[in-house]
Amino acid sequence: MARLLLGTRGSALARVQSEWVADALRTTFPSLEVELRIISTTGDRVLDVALSAVGDKGLFVKELEHALLASEVDLCVHSAKDMPTATPDGLVLAAFPVRVDPRDVLVVRQAGLGTDLATLPAGARVGTSSLRRTSQVRHHRPDLQLTDVRGNVDTRLRKLASGQYDALILAAAGLRRLGLWDGTPGAQIGEAVVYPLEPSVMLPAVAQGILAIETRADDEATRTLVESLDDPAARAAALAERALLRRLEGGCQIPVAAHAVMTDTGMHLRGMVGTLDGSTLVFAEQTGDPAQAEALGVAVAEELLARGGDAILTAIRHQLEARR
């Protein structure tokens, strides 16, 4: 019987995502044994500082990739939105399974506090650690009080219920994978109420809702097994959105968003770069051939830079350098 060791973070969401991949592999290959191995990452251990202040996307994947390169595990499952745009030498993103809901959601503490950003009370306290979300919220509602919130989904929801926040902004995919929300607007999690934020209002993070399965490049046997879970639409979206981010040299410290969807005429990609204070949001969008996903991502990134994104990114980097 073949056996695979799957490396995963220890959070409830990471385990659910990894167990989903393990079950899919076991179903496709009934003689295959898949065992999860929990690996702690820097992002899991540092919970009292905003992500933008402690580092970049590698915070949630570095230790997993080290274990993979050392052959301590055979594959790793990541939330693709947490991954750096450069894959280490010797590793490959072998599969992107079907994308789950890419949207953000507004989770209000109780009914009556609003159903979207526009209807939240003046000065409401909103929890998010994402500069991308912060930039867009400040653009729409500069009066809201934005406060960092870290920890897993359960921790954040407990903080909301305790009254530390009036609302949270979370990824829909995480709530859905955990079985906390079925996608119905106005559905409740305890006393809290969930409302989706459409991409026209809150453009998602790059590759939000997509899982990335990483293997060693020279492990042909594991790559072949994992590739059975690859979804062409999810792969094209991930490649396009990640190429946009890579061209912009963005990460947790820069407000960048992107969302690719398949249409009758090809793949449509919309991207955004915003100022930290939300005073300016620059958008660009194009439709292209999904077979040339990365070229589409670069093209939209170039348009963003030409429309004012370059000046925004330069100013943000100067601010970051001044703080060091």
mmCIF file of C-alpha atoms in Angstrom:
data_model
loop_
_atom_site.group_PDB
_atom_site.id
_atom_site.type_symbol
_atom_site.label_atom_id
_atom_site.label_comp_id
_atom_site.label_asym_id
_atom_site.label_seq_id
_atom_site.Cartn_x
_atom_site.Cartn_y
_atom_site.Cartn_z
ATOM 1 C CA MET A 1 0.000 0.000 0.000
ATOM 2 C CA ALA A 2 1.384 3.395 -1.004
ATOM 3 C CA ARG A 3 1.661 5.958 1.774
ATOM 4 C CA LEU A 4 1.942 9.753 1.678
ATOM 5 C CA LEU A 5 2.802 12.172 4.469
ATOM 6 C CA LEU A 6 0.891 15.444 4.078
ATOM 7 C CA GLY A 7 2.284 18.515 5.825
ATOM 8 C CA THR A 8 -0.214 21.044 7.170
ATOM 9 C CA ARG A 9 -0.525 23.894 9.611
ATOM 10 C CA GLY A 10 -2.292 23.051 12.846
ATOM 11 C CA SER A 11 -5.252 25.441 12.724
ATOM 12 C CA ALA A 12 -8.740 23.997 12.410
ATOM 13 C CA LEU A 13 -9.124 25.477 8.928
ATOM 14 C CA ALA A 14 -5.753 24.177 7.735
ATOM 15 C CA ARG A 15 -6.568 20.689 9.015
ATOM 16 C CA VAL A 16 -10.007 20.731 7.364
ATOM 17 C CA GLN A 17 -8.474 21.801 4.057
ATOM 18 C CA SER A 18 -5.726 19.206 4.277
ATOM 19 C CA GLU A 19 -8.143 16.447 5.277
ATOM 20 C CA TRP A 20 -10.285 17.354 2.262
ATOM 21 C CA VAL A 21 -7.261 16.845 0.003
ATOM 22 C CA ALA A 22 -6.356 13.614 1.806
ATOM 23 C CA ASP A 23 -9.916 12.277 1.413
ATOM 24 C CA ALA A 24 -9.986 13.223 -2.268
ATOM 25 C CA LEU A 25 -6.741 11.332 -2.845
ATOM 26 C CA ARG A 26 -7.975 8.300 -0.885
ATOM 27 C CA THR A 27 -11.200 8.274 -2.910
ATOM 28 C CA THR A 28 -9.378 8.538 -6.225
ATOM 29 C CA PHE A 29 -6.745 5.978 -5.211
ATOM 30 C CA PRO A 30 -8.398 3.501 -2.788
ATOM 31 C CA SER A 31 -5.121 1.728 -1.978
ATOM 32 C CA LEU A 32 -3.425 4.986 -0.985
ATOM 33 C CA GLU A 33 -2.773 5.809 2.656
ATOM 34 C CA VAL A 34 -2.482 9.516 3.497
ATOM 35 C CA GLU A 35 -1.333 10.691 6.929
ATOM 36 C CA LEU A 36 -1.397 14.308 8.118
ATOM 37 C CA ARG A 37 1.658 15.763 9.850
ATOM 38 C CA ILE A 38 1.147 19.027 11.761
ATOM 39 C CA ILE A 39 3.881 21.637 11.306
ATOM 40 C CA SER A 40 3.881 24.932 13.214
ATOM 41 C CA THR A 41 4.652 28.067 11.182
ATOM 42 C CA THR A 42 5.856 31.506 12.213
ATOM 43 C CA GLY A 43 2.488 32.972 11.256
ATOM 44 C CA ASP A 44 0.763 30.575 13.658
ATOM 45 C CA ARG A 45 3.064 31.461 16.549
ATOM 46 C CA VAL A 46 3.128 35.260 16.244
ATOM 47 C CA LEU A 47 -0.443 36.308 16.993
ATOM 48 C CA ASP A 48 -0.076 39.660 18.744
ATOM 49 C CA VAL A 49 1.271 41.681 15.811
ATOM 50 C CA ALA A 50 -0.356 42.651 12.512
ATOM 51 C CA LEU A 51 0.875 40.563 9.588
ATOM 52 C CA SER A 52 1.977 43.700 7.749
ATOM 53 C CA ALA A 53 4.349 44.471 10.630
ATOM 54 C CA VAL A 54 5.997 41.066 11.087
ATOM 55 C CA GLY A 55 6.820 39.953 7.589
ATOM 56 C CA ASP A 56 5.433 38.707 4.329
ATOM 57 C CA LYS A 57 3.411 35.793 2.977
ATOM 58 C CA GLY A 58 6.168 33.252 3.737
ATOM 59 C CA LEU A 59 5.129 33.430 7.394
ATOM 60 C CA PHE A 60 2.565 30.680 6.795
ATOM 61 C CA VAL A 61 4.499 28.406 4.445
ATOM 62 C CA LYS A 62 8.247 28.585 5.123
ATOM 63 C CA GLU A 63 8.432 25.780 7.694
ATOM 64 C CA LEU A 64 6.155 23.579 5.577
ATOM 65 C CA GLU A 65 8.386 24.055 2.540
ATOM 66 C CA HIS A 66 11.504 23.306 4.579
ATOM 67 C CA ALA A 67 9.945 20.003 5.697
ATOM 68 C CA LEU A 68 9.019 19.202 2.100
ATOM 69 C CA LEU A 69 12.522 19.927 0.808
ATOM 70 C CA ALA A 70 13.978 17.767 3.599
ATOM 71 C CA SER A 71 11.665 14.879 2.535
ATOM 72 C CA GLU A 72 10.031 14.899 5.957
ATOM 73 C CA VAL A 73 6.663 15.100 4.150
ATOM 74 C CA ASP A 74 5.622 14.273 0.585
ATOM 75 C CA LEU A 75 3.202 17.133 -0.071
ATOM 76 C CA CYS A 76 1.865 20.263 1.602
ATOM 77 C CA VAL A 77 -1.535 21.924 1.376
ATOM 78 C CA HIS A 78 -1.648 25.714 1.541
ATOM 79 C CA SER A 79 -4.217 28.459 1.220
ATOM 80 C CA ALA A 80 -2.879 29.888 -2.028
ATOM 81 C CA LYS A 81 -3.497 33.454 -0.838
ATOM 82 C CA ASP A 82 -0.880 32.913 1.918
ATOM 83 C CA MET A 83 1.870 31.903 -0.484
ATOM 84 C CA PRO A 84 4.741 34.025 -1.811
ATOM 85 C CA THR A 85 4.621 34.417 -5.593
ATOM 86 C CA ALA A 86 8.022 32.708 -5.982
ATOM 87 C CA THR A 87 8.189 28.950 -5.408
ATOM 88 C CA PRO A 88 11.502 27.693 -3.948
ATOM 89 C CA ASP A 89 13.861 25.750 -6.211
ATOM 90 C CA GLY A 90 13.059 22.069 -6.040
ATOM 91 C CA LEU A 91 9.362 22.557 -5.307
ATOM 92 C CA VAL A 92 6.348 22.848 -7.588
ATOM 93 C CA LEU A 93 2.684 23.762 -7.193
ATOM 94 C CA ALA A 94 1.346 20.517 -8.569
ATOM 95 C CA ALA A 95 -2.392 21.153 -8.236
ATOM 96 C CA PHE A 96 -5.004 23.824 -7.599
ATOM 97 C CA PRO A 97 -8.321 22.114 -6.694
ATOM 98 C CA VAL A 98 -11.711 23.673 -7.487
ATOM 99 C CA ARG A 99 -12.006 27.189 -6.108
ATOM 100 C CA VAL A 100 -14.362 27.845 -3.207
ATOM 101 C CA ASP A 101 -16.200 31.179 -2.769
ATOM 102 C CA PRO A 102 -13.515 33.875 -3.303
ATOM 103 C CA ARG A 103 -15.463 36.707 -1.673
ATOM 104 C CA ASP A 104 -14.966 38.432 1.654
ATOM 105 C CA VAL A 105 -17.841 38.545 4.122
ATOM 106 C CA LEU A 106 -18.969 41.058 6.699
ATOM 107 C CA VAL A 107 -19.766 39.341 9.998
ATOM 108 C CA VAL A 108 -21.718 41.685 12.287
ATOM 109 C CA ARG A 109 -21.929 41.024 16.023
ATOM 110 C CA GLN A 110 -25.726 40.912 16.049
ATOM 111 C CA ALA A 111 -28.707 41.570 13.818
ATOM 112 C CA GLY A 112 -29.497 45.225 13.283
ATOM 113 C CA LEU A 113 -25.889 46.454 13.098
ATOM 114 C CA GLY A 114 -25.969 46.661 9.305
ATOM 115 C CA THR A 115 -25.993 44.369 6.302
ATOM 116 C CA ASP A 116 -23.050 45.796 4.352
ATOM 117 C CA LEU A 117 -20.324 48.439 4.630
ATOM 118 C CA ALA A 118 -22.756 51.209 3.719
ATOM 119 C CA THR A 119 -25.209 50.440 6.538
ATOM 120 C CA LEU A 120 -22.783 49.913 9.446
ATOM 121 C CA PRO A 121 -23.302 52.547 12.169
ATOM 122 C CA ALA A 122 -21.011 55.581 12.108
ATOM 123 C CA GLY A 123 -17.785 54.837 13.956
ATOM 124 C CA ALA A 124 -18.434 51.096 14.132
ATOM 125 C CA ARG A 125 -15.409 49.002 15.183
ATOM 126 C CA VAL A 126 -14.353 46.654 12.392
ATOM 127 C CA GLY A 127 -11.695 43.970 12.858
ATOM 128 C CA THR A 128 -9.289 43.055 10.049
ATOM 129 C CA SER A 129 -5.536 42.553 9.749
ATOM 130 C CA SER A 130 -5.480 42.920 5.967
ATOM 131 C CA LEU A 131 -4.149 46.118 4.401
ATOM 132 C CA ARG A 132 -6.099 45.215 1.243
ATOM 133 C CA ARG A 133 -9.363 45.187 3.183
ATOM 134 C CA THR A 134 -8.402 48.228 5.227
ATOM 135 C CA SER A 135 -7.662 50.288 2.120
ATOM 136 C CA GLN A 136 -10.992 49.429 0.506
ATOM 137 C CA VAL A 137 -13.022 49.911 3.702
ATOM 138 C CA ARG A 138 -11.424 53.298 4.335
ATOM 139 C CA HIS A 139 -12.229 54.301 0.773
ATOM 140 C CA HIS A 140 -15.916 53.479 1.215
ATOM 141 C CA ARG A 141 -16.302 54.357 4.918
ATOM 142 C CA PRO A 142 -13.497 56.538 6.326
ATOM 143 C CA ASP A 143 -15.490 57.015 9.546
ATOM 144 C CA LEU A 144 -15.217 53.371 10.628
ATOM 145 C CA GLN A 145 -12.729 52.358 13.325
ATOM 146 C CA LEU A 146 -10.456 49.677 11.893
ATOM 147 C CA THR A 147 -8.612 47.464 14.375
ATOM 148 C CA ASP A 148 -6.200 44.586 13.858
ATOM 149 C CA VAL A 149 -7.503 41.136 14.676
ATOM 150 C CA ARG A 150 -5.369 37.985 14.605
ATOM 151 C CA GLY A 151 -5.945 34.358 15.476
ATOM 152 C CA ASN A 152 -7.896 31.556 13.846
ATOM 153 C CA VAL A 153 -11.515 31.897 12.773
ATOM 154 C CA ASP A 154 -12.926 30.638 16.107
ATOM 155 C CA THR A 155 -10.738 33.080 18.042
ATOM 156 C CA ARG A 156 -11.860 35.993 15.910
ATOM 157 C CA LEU A 157 -15.517 35.055 16.269
ATOM 158 C CA ARG A 158 -15.130 34.825 20.056
ATOM 159 C CA LYS A 159 -13.605 38.314 20.103
ATOM 160 C CA LEU A 160 -16.551 39.545 18.064
ATOM 161 C CA ALA A 161 -19.085 37.923 20.394
ATOM 162 C CA SER A 162 -17.349 39.435 23.445
ATOM 163 C CA GLY A 163 -17.955 42.934 22.069
ATOM 164 C CA GLN A 164 -14.375 43.810 21.103
ATOM 165 C CA TYR A 165 -15.645 44.535 17.589
ATOM 166 C CA ASP A 166 -18.951 45.420 15.982
ATOM 167 C CA ALA A 167 -18.032 43.525 12.824
ATOM 168 C CA LEU A 168 -15.295 41.438 11.245
ATOM 169 C CA ILE A 169 -14.263 41.021 7.631
ATOM 170 C CA LEU A 170 -13.333 37.403 6.893
ATOM 171 C CA ALA A 171 -12.836 35.180 3.886
ATOM 172 C CA ALA A 172 -16.012 33.399 2.816
ATOM 173 C CA ALA A 173 -14.002 30.299 1.872
ATOM 174 C CA GLY A 174 -12.803 29.734 5.425
ATOM 175 C CA LEU A 175 -16.290 29.924 6.903
ATOM 176 C CA ARG A 176 -17.657 27.619 4.241
ATOM 177 C CA ARG A 177 -14.898 25.027 4.551
ATOM 178 C CA LEU A 178 -15.370 24.983 8.327
ATOM 179 C CA GLY A 179 -19.096 24.434 7.867
ATOM 180 C CA LEU A 180 -19.956 27.672 9.686
ATOM 181 C CA TRP A 181 -21.741 29.356 6.768
ATOM 182 C CA ASP A 182 -23.674 27.905 3.843
ATOM 183 C CA GLY A 183 -23.461 31.001 1.658
ATOM 184 C CA THR A 184 -26.909 32.357 2.528
ATOM 185 C CA PRO A 185 -26.879 36.145 3.102
ATOM 186 C CA GLY A 186 -28.076 36.876 6.619
ATOM 187 C CA ALA A 187 -27.332 33.397 7.987
ATOM 188 C CA GLN A 188 -26.173 33.354 11.603
ATOM 189 C CA ILE A 189 -23.158 32.004 13.461
ATOM 190 C CA GLY A 190 -24.435 32.140 17.009
ATOM 191 C CA GLU A 191 -25.648 35.713 17.453
ATOM 192 C CA ALA A 192 -23.422 36.986 14.628
ATOM 193 C CA VAL A 193 -24.854 37.505 11.135
ATOM 194 C CA VAL A 194 -22.951 36.956 7.874
ATOM 195 C CA TYR A 195 -23.327 39.074 4.736
ATOM 196 C CA PRO A 196 -21.211 38.534 1.594
ATOM 197 C CA LEU A 197 -19.282 41.479 0.171
ATOM 198 C CA GLU A 198 -19.370 41.366 -3.613
ATOM 199 C CA PRO A 199 -16.093 41.866 -5.514
ATOM 200 C CA SER A 200 -17.481 45.126 -6.911
ATOM 201 C CA VAL A 201 -17.292 46.484 -3.342
ATOM 202 C CA MET A 202 -14.428 44.475 -1.835
ATOM 203 C CA LEU A 203 -12.049 42.974 -4.392
ATOM 204 C CA PRO A 204 -10.642 39.712 -2.971
ATOM 205 C CA ALA A 205 -7.084 38.796 -2.128
ATOM 206 C CA VAL A 206 -4.960 37.145 -4.794
ATOM 207 C CA ALA A 207 -5.960 33.456 -5.057
ATOM 208 C CA GLN A 208 -8.485 33.716 -2.217
ATOM 209 C CA GLY A 209 -10.570 30.543 -2.000
ATOM 210 C CA ILE A 210 -7.972 28.437 -3.843
ATOM 211 C CA LEU A 211 -5.893 25.650 -2.314
ATOM 212 C CA ALA A 212 -2.371 25.002 -3.579
ATOM 213 C CA ILE A 213 -0.876 21.524 -3.280
ATOM 214 C CA GLU A 214 2.924 21.639 -3.281
ATOM 215 C CA THR A 215 5.284 18.740 -3.956
ATOM 216 C CA ARG A 216 8.955 18.217 -4.715
ATOM 217 C CA ALA A 217 9.680 18.772 -8.381
ATOM 218 C CA ASP A 218 11.587 15.491 -8.676
ATOM 219 C CA ASP A 219 8.920 13.383 -6.925
ATOM 220 C CA GLU A 220 7.135 12.235 -10.055
ATOM 221 C CA ALA A 221 5.051 9.603 -8.266
ATOM 222 C CA THR A 222 3.485 12.082 -5.819
ATOM 223 C CA ARG A 223 3.073 14.730 -8.500
ATOM 224 C CA THR A 224 1.131 12.269 -10.659
ATOM 225 C CA LEU A 225 -1.212 11.426 -7.776
ATOM 226 C CA VAL A 226 -1.783 15.059 -6.835
ATOM 227 C CA GLU A 227 -2.354 16.265 -10.395
ATOM 228 C CA SER A 228 -5.607 14.273 -10.410
ATOM 229 C CA LEU A 229 -7.061 17.023 -8.177
ATOM 230 C CA ASP A 230 -6.052 19.924 -10.423
ATOM 231 C CA ASP A 231 -8.890 22.111 -11.728
ATOM 232 C CA PRO A 232 -8.049 24.020 -14.940
ATOM 233 C CA ALA A 233 -10.195 27.049 -14.044
ATOM 234 C CA ALA A 234 -8.715 27.336 -10.553
ATOM 235 C CA ARG A 235 -5.198 26.919 -11.939
ATOM 236 C CA ALA A 236 -5.714 29.628 -14.560
ATOM 237 C CA ALA A 237 -7.152 32.026 -11.969
ATOM 238 C CA ALA A 238 -4.330 31.342 -9.517
ATOM 239 C CA LEU A 239 -1.649 31.788 -12.165
ATOM 240 C CA ALA A 240 -3.163 35.039 -13.454
ATOM 241 C CA GLU A 241 -3.709 36.586 -10.031
ATOM 242 C CA ARG A 242 -0.298 35.490 -8.716
ATOM 243 C CA ALA A 243 1.416 36.848 -11.844
ATOM 244 C CA LEU A 244 -0.250 40.214 -11.246
ATOM 245 C CA LEU A 245 0.967 40.251 -7.647
ATOM 246 C CA ARG A 246 4.466 39.147 -8.650
ATOM 247 C CA ARG A 247 4.757 41.940 -11.231
ATOM 248 C CA LEU A 248 3.673 44.478 -8.620
ATOM 249 C CA GLU A 249 6.103 42.939 -6.114
ATOM 250 C CA GLY A 250 3.293 42.985 -3.601
ATOM 251 C CA GLY A 251 2.664 41.119 -0.376
ATOM 252 C CA CYS A 252 1.093 41.568 3.055
ATOM 253 C CA GLN A 253 2.542 45.076 3.289
ATOM 254 C CA ILE A 254 0.854 46.451 0.158
ATOM 255 C CA PRO A 255 -2.908 46.790 -0.587
ATOM 256 C CA VAL A 256 -3.259 44.678 -3.746
ATOM 257 C CA ALA A 257 -6.331 42.717 -4.863
ATOM 258 C CA ALA A 258 -7.247 40.615 -7.881
ATOM 259 C CA HIS A 259 -10.129 38.450 -9.054
ATOM 260 C CA ALA A 260 -10.237 36.275 -12.172
ATOM 261 C CA VAL A 261 -13.439 34.695 -13.501
ATOM 262 C CA MET A 262 -14.175 32.603 -16.573
ATOM 263 C CA THR A 263 -16.570 34.182 -19.096
ATOM 264 C CA ASP A 264 -17.927 33.257 -22.528
ATOM 265 C CA THR A 265 -15.087 35.195 -24.139
ATOM 266 C CA GLY A 266 -12.198 34.060 -21.961
ATOM 267 C CA MET A 267 -10.884 34.800 -18.500
ATOM 268 C CA HIS A 268 -11.658 38.240 -17.072
ATOM 269 C CA LEU A 269 -9.153 39.613 -14.565
ATOM 270 C CA ARG A 270 -9.714 42.709 -12.440
ATOM 271 C CA GLY A 271 -6.943 44.083 -10.246
ATOM 272 C CA MET A 272 -6.520 46.868 -7.703
ATOM 273 C CA VAL A 273 -3.787 48.823 -5.976
ATOM 274 C CA GLY A 274 -4.761 51.150 -3.123
ATOM 275 C CA THR A 275 -3.187 53.674 -0.817
ATOM 276 C CA LEU A 276 -2.871 52.728 2.842
ATOM 277 C CA ASP A 277 -5.401 55.396 3.839
ATOM 278 C CA GLY A 278 -7.876 54.346 1.144
ATOM 279 C CA SER A 279 -7.943 57.797 -0.412
ATOM 280 C CA THR A 280 -7.083 56.363 -3.834
ATOM 281 C CA LEU A 281 -7.961 52.994 -5.363
ATOM 282 C CA VAL A 282 -6.615 52.231 -8.839
ATOM 283 C CA PHE A 283 -8.362 49.523 -10.881
ATOM 284 C CA ALA A 284 -7.612 47.808 -14.185
ATOM 285 C CA GLU A 285 -9.238 44.882 -15.968
ATOM 286 C CA GLN A 286 -8.781 42.836 -19.123
ATOM 287 C CA THR A 287 -10.119 39.647 -20.679
ATOM 288 C CA GLY A 288 -7.706 37.139 -22.171
ATOM 289 C CA ASP A 289 -6.956 33.530 -23.019
ATOM 290 C CA PRO A 290 -6.897 31.353 -19.859
ATOM 291 C CA ALA A 291 -4.126 29.343 -21.521
ATOM 292 C CA GLN A 292 -2.030 32.519 -21.251
ATOM 293 C CA ALA A 293 -3.057 33.261 -17.672
ATOM 294 C CA GLU A 294 0.266 34.615 -16.474
ATOM 295 C CA ALA A 295 0.565 36.954 -19.456
ATOM 296 C CA LEU A 296 -2.905 38.296 -18.619
ATOM 297 C CA GLY A 297 -1.862 38.887 -15.024
ATOM 298 C CA VAL A 298 1.224 40.804 -16.096
ATOM 299 C CA ALA A 299 -0.796 42.873 -18.589
ATOM 300 C CA VAL A 300 -3.312 43.947 -15.942
ATOM 301 C CA ALA A 301 -0.466 44.720 -13.541
ATOM 302 C CA GLU A 302 1.211 46.914 -16.153
ATOM 303 C CA GLU A 303 -2.060 48.785 -16.644
ATOM 304 C CA LEU A 304 -2.382 49.292 -12.898
ATOM 305 C CA LEU A 305 1.141 50.709 -12.744
ATOM 306 C CA ALA A 306 0.484 53.048 -15.663
ATOM 307 C CA ARG A 307 -2.770 54.316 -14.124
ATOM 308 C CA GLY A 308 -1.090 55.471 -10.933
ATOM 309 C CA GLY A 309 -0.282 52.244 -9.143
ATOM 310 C CA ASP A 310 3.455 52.783 -9.610
ATOM 311 C CA ALA A 311 3.323 56.067 -7.683
ATOM 312 C CA ILE A 312 1.229 54.468 -4.933
ATOM 313 C CA LEU A 313 3.603 51.521 -4.535
ATOM 314 C CA THR A 314 6.656 53.781 -4.522
ATOM 315 C CA ALA A 315 5.140 55.958 -1.795
ATOM 316 C CA ILE A 316 4.224 52.924 0.338
ATOM 317 C CA ARG A 317 7.709 51.461 0.032
ATOM 318 C CA HIS A 318 9.243 54.780 1.059
ATOM 319 C CA GLN A 319 6.967 54.781 4.122
ATOM 320 C CA LEU A 320 8.049 51.230 5.007
ATOM 321 C CA GLU A 321 11.715 52.117 4.618
ATOM 322 C CA ALA A 322 11.285 55.160 6.866
ATOM 323 C CA ARG A 323 9.900 52.953 9.653
ATOM 324 C CA ARG A 324 12.915 50.625 9.649
#
